Amino acid sequence: MNSVSVRALLVRGMLAGLLAGVAALLVAYFLGESRVDASIALEEAHNHDHHGGEELVSRTMQATGGLATGVLVFGVAVGGIAALVFCYALGRIGSFGPRATAALVAGAALLTVYLVPFLKYPANPPAVGNPDTIGQRTGLFFLMVALSVLLAVAAVIAGRRLAPRLGNWNATIAASAGYVLLIGLAYVFLPSFDEVGADFPATLLWEFRLSTLAVQATLWVSFGLIFGALTERLLLSSRGRDATSRDGVPRTAGAVG
């Protein structure tokens, strides 16, 4: 039983998620909100029947307080979940240190939780999409997230089981190929949506989607760097305390229990 508790890592994961959320919030505000405003302006310009009913939440509040709340709460939540994944992964996926393990967890999260589902169901600005299908599109996006995460977990398990027979490198390639194949089948058989109007500027759509990718990339890269630094400091400090307090025999910090 390591002297570093899961609770200590969870707290640092949530703190790292909060700080990463601040970085993502800056990117979302300065890079993404201008594209949202341009999309709303196009929507209002083309909707001649729009009578401007009273808004429950003003656009200013959506772009400031609402955006900040959503991004920061999301950052804290996923930071906590990623910290729990880190607790399991450290020492079990190879001889990686805390920083490398944190980077791998963050990279895997970016790939499986966002990038893979995004390639099938990319984000659309407010003026794009049929309101009648928003529920179906949202459900399918989260289904794609679930499939991506579950298949990634299955690939990791398969890779570990194949490693004794194939070697680590070949087992990793085989497991990754299986993941890609199954994700490709999901892309083929799950329904697609092409609801972008011919009059919507392609450049604006492309810039909006790139900005959403930039927000997620900023969040996960920042989390990986911050959480890796925090956990390395914590684990090295714990190792030093163990070395001086238990008969001078150092203990490893490679597993958390």
PDB file of C-alpha atoms in Angstrom:
ATOM      1  CA  MET A   1       0.000   0.000   0.000  1.00  0.00           C
ATOM      2  CA  ASN A   2       1.603   3.238  -1.128  1.00  0.00           C
ATOM      3  CA  SER A   3       1.545   6.217   1.202  1.00  0.00           C
ATOM      4  CA  VAL A   4       0.120   8.328  -1.624  1.00  0.00           C
ATOM      5  CA  SER A   5      -3.652   7.991  -1.496  1.00  0.00           C
ATOM      6  CA  VAL A   6      -6.047   7.979  -4.389  1.00  0.00           C
ATOM      7  CA  ARG A   7      -7.710  10.981  -2.752  1.00  0.00           C
ATOM      8  CA  ALA A   8      -4.508  13.026  -3.024  1.00  0.00           C
ATOM      9  CA  LEU A   9      -4.216  12.238  -6.727  1.00  0.00           C
ATOM     10  CA  LEU A  10      -7.920  12.892  -7.280  1.00  0.00           C
ATOM     11  CA  VAL A  11      -7.617  16.350  -5.727  1.00  0.00           C
ATOM     12  CA  ARG A  12      -4.625  17.145  -7.915  1.00  0.00           C
ATOM     13  CA  GLY A  13      -6.463  15.846 -10.955  1.00  0.00           C
ATOM     14  CA  MET A  14      -9.393  18.151 -10.277  1.00  0.00           C
ATOM     15  CA  LEU A  15      -7.021  21.072  -9.670  1.00  0.00           C
ATOM     16  CA  ALA A  16      -5.169  20.324 -12.902  1.00  0.00           C
ATOM     17  CA  GLY A  17      -8.532  20.070 -14.688  1.00  0.00           C
ATOM     18  CA  LEU A  18      -9.532  23.472 -13.322  1.00  0.00           C
ATOM     19  CA  LEU A  19      -6.294  25.104 -14.495  1.00  0.00           C
ATOM     20  CA  ALA A  20      -6.545  23.371 -17.861  1.00  0.00           C
ATOM     21  CA  GLY A  21     -10.140  24.597 -18.049  1.00  0.00           C
ATOM     22  CA  VAL A  22      -8.926  28.178 -17.619  1.00  0.00           C
ATOM     23  CA  ALA A  23      -6.563  27.749 -20.566  1.00  0.00           C
ATOM     24  CA  ALA A  24      -9.325  26.163 -22.663  1.00  0.00           C
ATOM     25  CA  LEU A  25     -11.705  28.952 -21.661  1.00  0.00           C
ATOM     26  CA  LEU A  26      -9.332  31.581 -23.027  1.00  0.00           C
ATOM     27  CA  VAL A  27      -9.076  29.716 -26.325  1.00  0.00           C
ATOM     28  CA  ALA A  28     -12.855  29.250 -26.491  1.00  0.00           C
ATOM     29  CA  TYR A  29     -13.533  32.918 -25.791  1.00  0.00           C
ATOM     30  CA  PHE A  30     -10.967  34.507 -28.078  1.00  0.00           C
ATOM     31  CA  LEU A  31     -11.020  31.917 -30.866  1.00  0.00           C
ATOM     32  CA  GLY A  32     -14.471  30.355 -30.814  1.00  0.00           C
ATOM     33  CA  GLU A  33     -16.970  32.991 -29.723  1.00  0.00           C
ATOM     34  CA  SER A  34     -16.396  35.237 -32.741  1.00  0.00           C
ATOM     35  CA  ARG A  35     -17.356  32.294 -34.981  1.00  0.00           C
ATOM     36  CA  VAL A  36     -20.469  31.649 -32.922  1.00  0.00           C
ATOM     37  CA  ASP A  37     -21.466  35.305 -33.223  1.00  0.00           C
ATOM     38  CA  ALA A  38     -20.924  35.230 -36.983  1.00  0.00           C
ATOM     39  CA  SER A  39     -23.071  32.094 -37.276  1.00  0.00           C
ATOM     40  CA  ILE A  40     -25.881  33.624 -35.215  1.00  0.00           C
ATOM     41  CA  ALA A  41     -25.766  36.760 -37.374  1.00  0.00           C
ATOM     42  CA  LEU A  42     -26.107  34.639 -40.516  1.00  0.00           C
ATOM     43  CA  GLU A  43     -28.984  32.700 -38.996  1.00  0.00           C
ATOM     44  CA  GLU A  44     -30.858  35.871 -38.067  1.00  0.00           C
ATOM     45  CA  ALA A  45     -30.183  37.441 -41.465  1.00  0.00           C
ATOM     46  CA  HIS A  46     -31.693  34.454 -43.286  1.00  0.00           C
ATOM     47  CA  ASN A  47     -34.610  33.923 -40.930  1.00  0.00           C
ATOM     48  CA  HIS A  48     -37.050  36.607 -42.047  1.00  0.00           C
ATOM     49  CA  ASP A  49     -39.775  35.242 -39.779  1.00  0.00           C
ATOM     50  CA  HIS A  50     -37.669  35.732 -36.655  1.00  0.00           C
ATOM     51  CA  HIS A  51     -39.391  38.231 -34.373  1.00  0.00           C
ATOM     52  CA  GLY A  52     -36.712  38.464 -31.678  1.00  0.00           C
ATOM     53  CA  GLY A  53     -38.534  37.024 -28.692  1.00  0.00           C
ATOM     54  CA  GLU A  54     -37.194  37.743 -25.250  1.00  0.00           C
ATOM     55  CA  GLU A  55     -34.114  35.687 -24.454  1.00  0.00           C
ATOM     56  CA  LEU A  56     -34.021  33.763 -21.196  1.00  0.00           C
ATOM     57  CA  VAL A  57     -30.228  34.113 -21.147  1.00  0.00           C
ATOM     58  CA  SER A  58     -28.604  36.983 -23.016  1.00  0.00           C
ATOM     59  CA  ARG A  59     -25.929  36.316 -25.599  1.00  0.00           C
ATOM     60  CA  THR A  60     -23.460  38.285 -23.467  1.00  0.00           C
ATOM     61  CA  MET A  61     -24.104  36.017 -20.494  1.00  0.00           C
ATOM     62  CA  GLN A  62     -23.801  32.927 -22.691  1.00  0.00           C
ATOM     63  CA  ALA A  63     -20.418  34.090 -24.007  1.00  0.00           C
ATOM     64  CA  THR A  64     -19.031  34.960 -20.564  1.00  0.00           C
ATOM     65  CA  GLY A  65     -20.545  33.471 -17.432  1.00  0.00           C
ATOM     66  CA  GLY A  66     -22.245  30.565 -19.172  1.00  0.00           C
ATOM     67  CA  LEU A  67     -19.148  29.659 -21.178  1.00  0.00           C
ATOM     68  CA  ALA A  68     -16.886  29.933 -18.127  1.00  0.00           C
ATOM     69  CA  THR A  69     -19.167  27.784 -15.990  1.00  0.00           C
ATOM     70  CA  GLY A  70     -19.489  25.072 -18.618  1.00  0.00           C
ATOM     71  CA  VAL A  71     -15.794  24.864 -19.482  1.00  0.00           C
ATOM     72  CA  LEU A  72     -14.504  25.024 -15.888  1.00  0.00           C
ATOM     73  CA  VAL A  73     -16.997  22.489 -14.534  1.00  0.00           C
ATOM     74  CA  PHE A  74     -16.163  20.188 -17.436  1.00  0.00           C
ATOM     75  CA  GLY A  75     -12.451  20.615 -16.746  1.00  0.00           C
ATOM     76  CA  VAL A  76     -12.797  19.738 -13.063  1.00  0.00           C
ATOM     77  CA  ALA A  77     -15.017  16.723 -13.826  1.00  0.00           C
ATOM     78  CA  VAL A  78     -12.815  15.192 -16.513  1.00  0.00           C
ATOM     79  CA  GLY A  79      -9.725  15.999 -14.463  1.00  0.00           C
ATOM     80  CA  GLY A  80     -11.066  13.895 -11.618  1.00  0.00           C
ATOM     81  CA  ILE A  81     -11.952  11.026 -13.934  1.00  0.00           C
ATOM     82  CA  ALA A  82      -8.554  11.179 -15.654  1.00  0.00           C
ATOM     83  CA  ALA A  83      -6.841  11.122 -12.244  1.00  0.00           C
ATOM     84  CA  LEU A  84      -8.626   7.855 -11.420  1.00  0.00           C
ATOM     85  CA  VAL A  85      -7.530   6.409 -14.760  1.00  0.00           C
ATOM     86  CA  PHE A  86      -3.988   7.553 -13.960  1.00  0.00           C
ATOM     87  CA  CYS A  87      -4.143   5.723 -10.631  1.00  0.00           C
ATOM     88  CA  TYR A  88      -4.850   2.485 -12.465  1.00  0.00           C
ATOM     89  CA  ALA A  89      -2.439   3.083 -15.351  1.00  0.00           C
ATOM     90  CA  LEU A  90       0.657   4.098 -13.384  1.00  0.00           C
ATOM     91  CA  GLY A  91       3.044   1.158 -13.401  1.00  0.00           C
ATOM     92  CA  ARG A  92       0.668  -1.077 -15.364  1.00  0.00           C
ATOM     93  CA  ILE A  93       1.171   0.116 -18.946  1.00  0.00           C
ATOM     94  CA  GLY A  94       4.949   0.005 -18.964  1.00  0.00           C
ATOM     95  CA  SER A  95       7.862   1.532 -17.123  1.00  0.00           C
ATOM     96  CA  PHE A  96       6.642   5.104 -17.555  1.00  0.00           C
ATOM     97  CA  GLY A  97       7.098   7.779 -14.926  1.00  0.00           C
ATOM     98  CA  PRO A  98       4.307  10.051 -13.628  1.00  0.00           C
ATOM     99  CA  ARG A  99       4.771  12.726 -16.309  1.00  0.00           C
ATOM    100  CA  ALA A 100       4.811  10.239 -19.186  1.00  0.00           C
ATOM    101  CA  THR A 101       1.827   8.350 -17.781  1.00  0.00           C
ATOM    102  CA  ALA A 102      -0.131  11.582 -17.345  1.00  0.00           C
ATOM    103  CA  ALA A 103       0.703  12.552 -20.926  1.00  0.00           C
ATOM    104  CA  LEU A 104      -0.430   9.150 -22.220  1.00  0.00           C
ATOM    105  CA  VAL A 105      -3.696   9.334 -20.268  1.00  0.00           C
ATOM    106  CA  ALA A 106      -4.377  12.864 -21.534  1.00  0.00           C
ATOM    107  CA  GLY A 107      -3.541  11.921 -25.120  1.00  0.00           C
ATOM    108  CA  ALA A 108      -5.730   8.829 -24.979  1.00  0.00           C
ATOM    109  CA  ALA A 109      -8.591  10.878 -23.564  1.00  0.00           C
ATOM    110  CA  LEU A 110      -8.291  13.490 -26.312  1.00  0.00           C
ATOM    111  CA  LEU A 111      -8.265  10.745 -28.955  1.00  0.00           C
ATOM    112  CA  THR A 112     -11.039   8.493 -27.650  1.00  0.00           C
ATOM    113  CA  VAL A 113     -13.364  10.939 -25.908  1.00  0.00           C
ATOM    114  CA  TYR A 114     -13.289  13.726 -28.468  1.00  0.00           C
ATOM    115  CA  LEU A 115     -11.313  13.268 -31.676  1.00  0.00           C
ATOM    116  CA  VAL A 116     -12.703   9.884 -32.787  1.00  0.00           C
ATOM    117  CA  PRO A 117     -16.372  10.873 -32.158  1.00  0.00           C
ATOM    118  CA  PHE A 118     -15.698  14.314 -33.696  1.00  0.00           C
ATOM    119  CA  LEU A 119     -14.557  12.794 -36.978  1.00  0.00           C
ATOM    120  CA  LYS A 120     -17.927  11.047 -37.280  1.00  0.00           C
ATOM    121  CA  TYR A 121     -20.113  13.785 -35.804  1.00  0.00           C
ATOM    122  CA  PRO A 122     -18.239  17.104 -36.037  1.00  0.00           C
ATOM    123  CA  ALA A 123     -19.417  20.129 -34.109  1.00  0.00           C
ATOM    124  CA  ASN A 124     -21.724  22.537 -35.915  1.00  0.00           C
ATOM    125  CA  PRO A 125     -22.276  26.254 -35.298  1.00  0.00           C
ATOM    126  CA  PRO A 126     -25.742  27.495 -34.232  1.00  0.00           C
ATOM    127  CA  ALA A 127     -26.968  28.177 -37.762  1.00  0.00           C
ATOM    128  CA  VAL A 128     -26.230  24.645 -38.995  1.00  0.00           C
ATOM    129  CA  GLY A 129     -28.383  21.580 -38.416  1.00  0.00           C
ATOM    130  CA  ASN A 130     -32.034  20.617 -38.370  1.00  0.00           C
ATOM    131  CA  PRO A 131     -33.637  21.306 -34.942  1.00  0.00           C
ATOM    132  CA  ASP A 132     -35.769  18.192 -35.382  1.00  0.00           C
ATOM    133  CA  THR A 133     -32.687  15.931 -35.378  1.00  0.00           C
ATOM    134  CA  ILE A 134     -30.719  17.535 -32.558  1.00  0.00           C
ATOM    135  CA  GLY A 135     -31.779  14.865 -30.069  1.00  0.00           C
ATOM    136  CA  GLN A 136     -30.795  12.049 -32.403  1.00  0.00           C
ATOM    137  CA  ARG A 137     -27.485  13.694 -33.276  1.00  0.00           C
ATOM    138  CA  THR A 138     -26.640  14.253 -29.623  1.00  0.00           C
ATOM    139  CA  GLY A 139     -27.512  10.667 -28.711  1.00  0.00           C
ATOM    140  CA  LEU A 140     -25.400   9.265 -31.536  1.00  0.00           C
ATOM    141  CA  PHE A 141     -22.453  11.453 -30.567  1.00  0.00           C
ATOM    142  CA  PHE A 142     -22.498  10.116 -27.009  1.00  0.00           C
ATOM    143  CA  LEU A 143     -22.939   6.591 -28.364  1.00  0.00           C
ATOM    144  CA  MET A 144     -19.820   7.149 -30.443  1.00  0.00           C
ATOM    145  CA  VAL A 145     -17.977   8.384 -27.330  1.00  0.00           C
ATOM    146  CA  ALA A 146     -19.022   5.272 -25.404  1.00  0.00           C
ATOM    147  CA  LEU A 147     -17.991   2.952 -28.240  1.00  0.00           C
ATOM    148  CA  SER A 148     -14.642   4.690 -28.631  1.00  0.00           C
ATOM    149  CA  VAL A 149     -13.820   4.491 -24.916  1.00  0.00           C
ATOM    150  CA  LEU A 150     -14.961   0.866 -24.553  1.00  0.00           C
ATOM    151  CA  LEU A 151     -13.072  -0.240 -27.638  1.00  0.00           C
ATOM    152  CA  ALA A 152      -9.954   1.573 -26.435  1.00  0.00           C
ATOM    153  CA  VAL A 153     -10.159  -0.227 -23.089  1.00  0.00           C
ATOM    154  CA  ALA A 154     -10.644  -3.526 -24.916  1.00  0.00           C
ATOM    155  CA  ALA A 155      -7.622  -2.748 -27.110  1.00  0.00           C
ATOM    156  CA  VAL A 156      -5.446  -2.126 -24.051  1.00  0.00           C
ATOM    157  CA  ILE A 157      -6.568  -5.405 -22.462  1.00  0.00           C
ATOM    158  CA  ALA A 158      -6.029  -7.301 -25.716  1.00  0.00           C
ATOM    159  CA  GLY A 159      -2.587  -5.763 -26.144  1.00  0.00           C
ATOM    160  CA  ARG A 160      -1.509  -6.841 -22.670  1.00  0.00           C
ATOM    161  CA  ARG A 161      -2.726 -10.396 -23.256  1.00  0.00           C
ATOM    162  CA  LEU A 162      -1.033 -10.654 -26.643  1.00  0.00           C
ATOM    163  CA  ALA A 163       2.268  -9.209 -25.441  1.00  0.00           C
ATOM    164  CA  PRO A 164       3.712 -12.467 -24.030  1.00  0.00           C
ATOM    165  CA  ARG A 165       3.205 -14.212 -27.386  1.00  0.00           C
ATOM    166  CA  LEU A 166       3.798 -11.400 -29.878  1.00  0.00           C
ATOM    167  CA  GLY A 167       6.031  -9.021 -27.987  1.00  0.00           C
ATOM    168  CA  ASN A 168       5.082  -5.546 -26.826  1.00  0.00           C
ATOM    169  CA  TRP A 169       5.558  -3.835 -30.190  1.00  0.00           C
ATOM    170  CA  ASN A 170       3.603  -6.355 -32.290  1.00  0.00           C
ATOM    171  CA  ALA A 171       0.892  -6.646 -29.634  1.00  0.00           C
ATOM    172  CA  THR A 172       0.455  -2.870 -29.603  1.00  0.00           C
ATOM    173  CA  ILE A 173       0.181  -2.770 -33.394  1.00  0.00           C
ATOM    174  CA  ALA A 174      -2.347  -5.628 -33.435  1.00  0.00           C
ATOM    175  CA  ALA A 175      -4.505  -4.084 -30.704  1.00  0.00           C
ATOM    176  CA  SER A 176      -4.394  -0.663 -32.371  1.00  0.00           C
ATOM    177  CA  ALA A 177      -5.334  -2.175 -35.731  1.00  0.00           C
ATOM    178  CA  GLY A 178      -8.311  -3.899 -34.110  1.00  0.00           C
ATOM    179  CA  TYR A 179      -9.424  -0.622 -32.557  1.00  0.00           C
ATOM    180  CA  VAL A 180      -9.168   1.214 -35.872  1.00  0.00           C
ATOM    181  CA  LEU A 181     -11.047  -1.559 -37.694  1.00  0.00           C
ATOM    182  CA  LEU A 182     -13.947  -1.598 -35.241  1.00  0.00           C
ATOM    183  CA  ILE A 183     -14.151   2.188 -35.156  1.00  0.00           C
ATOM    184  CA  GLY A 184     -14.217   2.165 -38.952  1.00  0.00           C
ATOM    185  CA  LEU A 185     -17.156  -0.257 -38.893  1.00  0.00           C
ATOM    186  CA  ALA A 186     -18.964   2.041 -36.460  1.00  0.00           C
ATOM    187  CA  TYR A 187     -18.352   4.952 -38.847  1.00  0.00           C
ATOM    188  CA  VAL A 188     -19.866   2.935 -41.691  1.00  0.00           C
ATOM    189  CA  PHE A 189     -22.956   1.562 -39.957  1.00  0.00           C
ATOM    190  CA  LEU A 190     -23.963   4.465 -37.719  1.00  0.00           C
ATOM    191  CA  PRO A 191     -26.143   7.058 -39.478  1.00  0.00           C
ATOM    192  CA  SER A 192     -24.565  10.251 -40.782  1.00  0.00           C
ATOM    193  CA  PHE A 193     -25.973  13.765 -41.083  1.00  0.00           C
ATOM    194  CA  ASP A 194     -25.273  16.304 -43.805  1.00  0.00           C
ATOM    195  CA  GLU A 195     -27.313  19.310 -42.754  1.00  0.00           C
ATOM    196  CA  VAL A 196     -25.005  22.142 -43.759  1.00  0.00           C
ATOM    197  CA  GLY A 197     -26.878  24.525 -46.026  1.00  0.00           C
ATOM    198  CA  ALA A 198     -25.416  25.406 -49.402  1.00  0.00           C
ATOM    199  CA  ASP A 199     -25.492  29.092 -48.463  1.00  0.00           C
ATOM    200  CA  PHE A 200     -23.475  28.661 -45.262  1.00  0.00           C
ATOM    201  CA  PRO A 201     -19.852  29.837 -45.725  1.00  0.00           C
ATOM    202  CA  ALA A 202     -17.503  26.865 -45.827  1.00  0.00           C
ATOM    203  CA  THR A 203     -14.677  28.942 -44.361  1.00  0.00           C
ATOM    204  CA  LEU A 204     -16.743  29.871 -41.310  1.00  0.00           C
ATOM    205  CA  LEU A 205     -17.778  26.245 -40.780  1.00  0.00           C
ATOM    206  CA  TRP A 206     -14.158  25.087 -41.044  1.00  0.00           C
ATOM    207  CA  GLU A 207     -12.940  27.790 -38.640  1.00  0.00           C
ATOM    208  CA  PHE A 208     -15.656  26.932 -36.115  1.00  0.00           C
ATOM    209  CA  ARG A 209     -14.782  23.248 -36.139  1.00  0.00           C
ATOM    210  CA  LEU A 210     -11.067  23.991 -35.858  1.00  0.00           C
ATOM    211  CA  SER A 211     -11.759  26.244 -32.874  1.00  0.00           C
ATOM    212  CA  THR A 212     -13.643  23.455 -31.086  1.00  0.00           C
ATOM    213  CA  LEU A 213     -10.713  21.122 -31.708  1.00  0.00           C
ATOM    214  CA  ALA A 214      -8.330  23.780 -30.406  1.00  0.00           C
ATOM    215  CA  VAL A 215     -10.338  24.107 -27.193  1.00  0.00           C
ATOM    216  CA  GLN A 216     -10.238  20.370 -26.522  1.00  0.00           C
ATOM    217  CA  ALA A 217      -6.570  20.069 -27.483  1.00  0.00           C
ATOM    218  CA  THR A 218      -5.700  22.953 -25.161  1.00  0.00           C
ATOM    219  CA  LEU A 219      -7.662  21.368 -22.322  1.00  0.00           C
ATOM    220  CA  TRP A 220      -6.045  17.942 -22.577  1.00  0.00           C
ATOM    221  CA  VAL A 221      -2.510  19.071 -23.359  1.00  0.00           C
ATOM    222  CA  SER A 222      -2.622  21.519 -20.444  1.00  0.00           C
ATOM    223  CA  PHE A 223      -4.052  18.848 -18.164  1.00  0.00           C
ATOM    224  CA  GLY A 224      -1.370  16.337 -19.107  1.00  0.00           C
ATOM    225  CA  LEU A 225       1.434  18.822 -18.434  1.00  0.00           C
ATOM    226  CA  ILE A 226       0.012  20.215 -15.187  1.00  0.00           C
ATOM    227  CA  PHE A 227      -1.148  16.921 -13.724  1.00  0.00           C
ATOM    228  CA  GLY A 228       2.122  15.235 -14.650  1.00  0.00           C
ATOM    229  CA  ALA A 229       4.096  17.904 -12.807  1.00  0.00           C
ATOM    230  CA  LEU A 230       1.847  17.766  -9.748  1.00  0.00           C
ATOM    231  CA  THR A 231       1.871  13.991  -9.481  1.00  0.00           C
ATOM    232  CA  GLU A 232       5.600  13.667 -10.020  1.00  0.00           C
ATOM    233  CA  ARG A 233       6.237  16.109  -7.212  1.00  0.00           C
ATOM    234  CA  LEU A 234       3.784  14.304  -4.949  1.00  0.00           C
ATOM    235  CA  LEU A 235       5.113  10.818  -5.665  1.00  0.00           C
ATOM    236  CA  LEU A 236       8.767  11.796  -5.360  1.00  0.00           C
ATOM    237  CA  SER A 237       8.024  13.550  -2.085  1.00  0.00           C
ATOM    238  CA  SER A 238       6.218  10.455  -0.827  1.00  0.00           C
ATOM    239  CA  ARG A 239       9.121   8.245  -1.859  1.00  0.00           C
ATOM    240  CA  GLY A 240      11.520  10.471   0.022  1.00  0.00           C
ATOM    241  CA  ARG A 241       9.388  10.329   3.169  1.00  0.00           C
ATOM    242  CA  ASP A 242       9.152   6.545   2.934  1.00  0.00           C
ATOM    243  CA  ALA A 243      12.913   6.255   2.514  1.00  0.00           C
ATOM    244  CA  THR A 244      13.611   8.199   5.702  1.00  0.00           C
ATOM    245  CA  SER A 245      10.802   6.917   7.906  1.00  0.00           C
ATOM    246  CA  ARG A 246      10.822   3.141   7.335  1.00  0.00           C
ATOM    247  CA  ASP A 247      14.184   1.763   8.399  1.00  0.00           C
ATOM    248  CA  GLY A 248      15.902   3.570   5.572  1.00  0.00           C
ATOM    249  CA  VAL A 249      14.410   1.211   2.973  1.00  0.00           C
ATOM    250  CA  PRO A 250      13.037   3.140  -0.019  1.00  0.00           C
ATOM    251  CA  ARG A 251       9.662   2.207  -1.475  1.00  0.00           C
ATOM    252  CA  THR A 252       8.583   2.600  -5.065  1.00  0.00           C
ATOM    253  CA  ALA A 253       5.801   4.942  -6.103  1.00  0.00           C
ATOM    254  CA  GLY A 254       4.911   2.963  -9.188  1.00  0.00           C
ATOM    255  CA  ALA A 255       1.457   1.860  -8.021  1.00  0.00           C
ATOM    256  CA  VAL A 256      -1.289   3.570  -6.142  1.00  0.00           C
ATOM    257  CA  GLY A 257      -3.627   1.698  -3.877  1.00  0.00           C
TER     258      GLY A 257
END
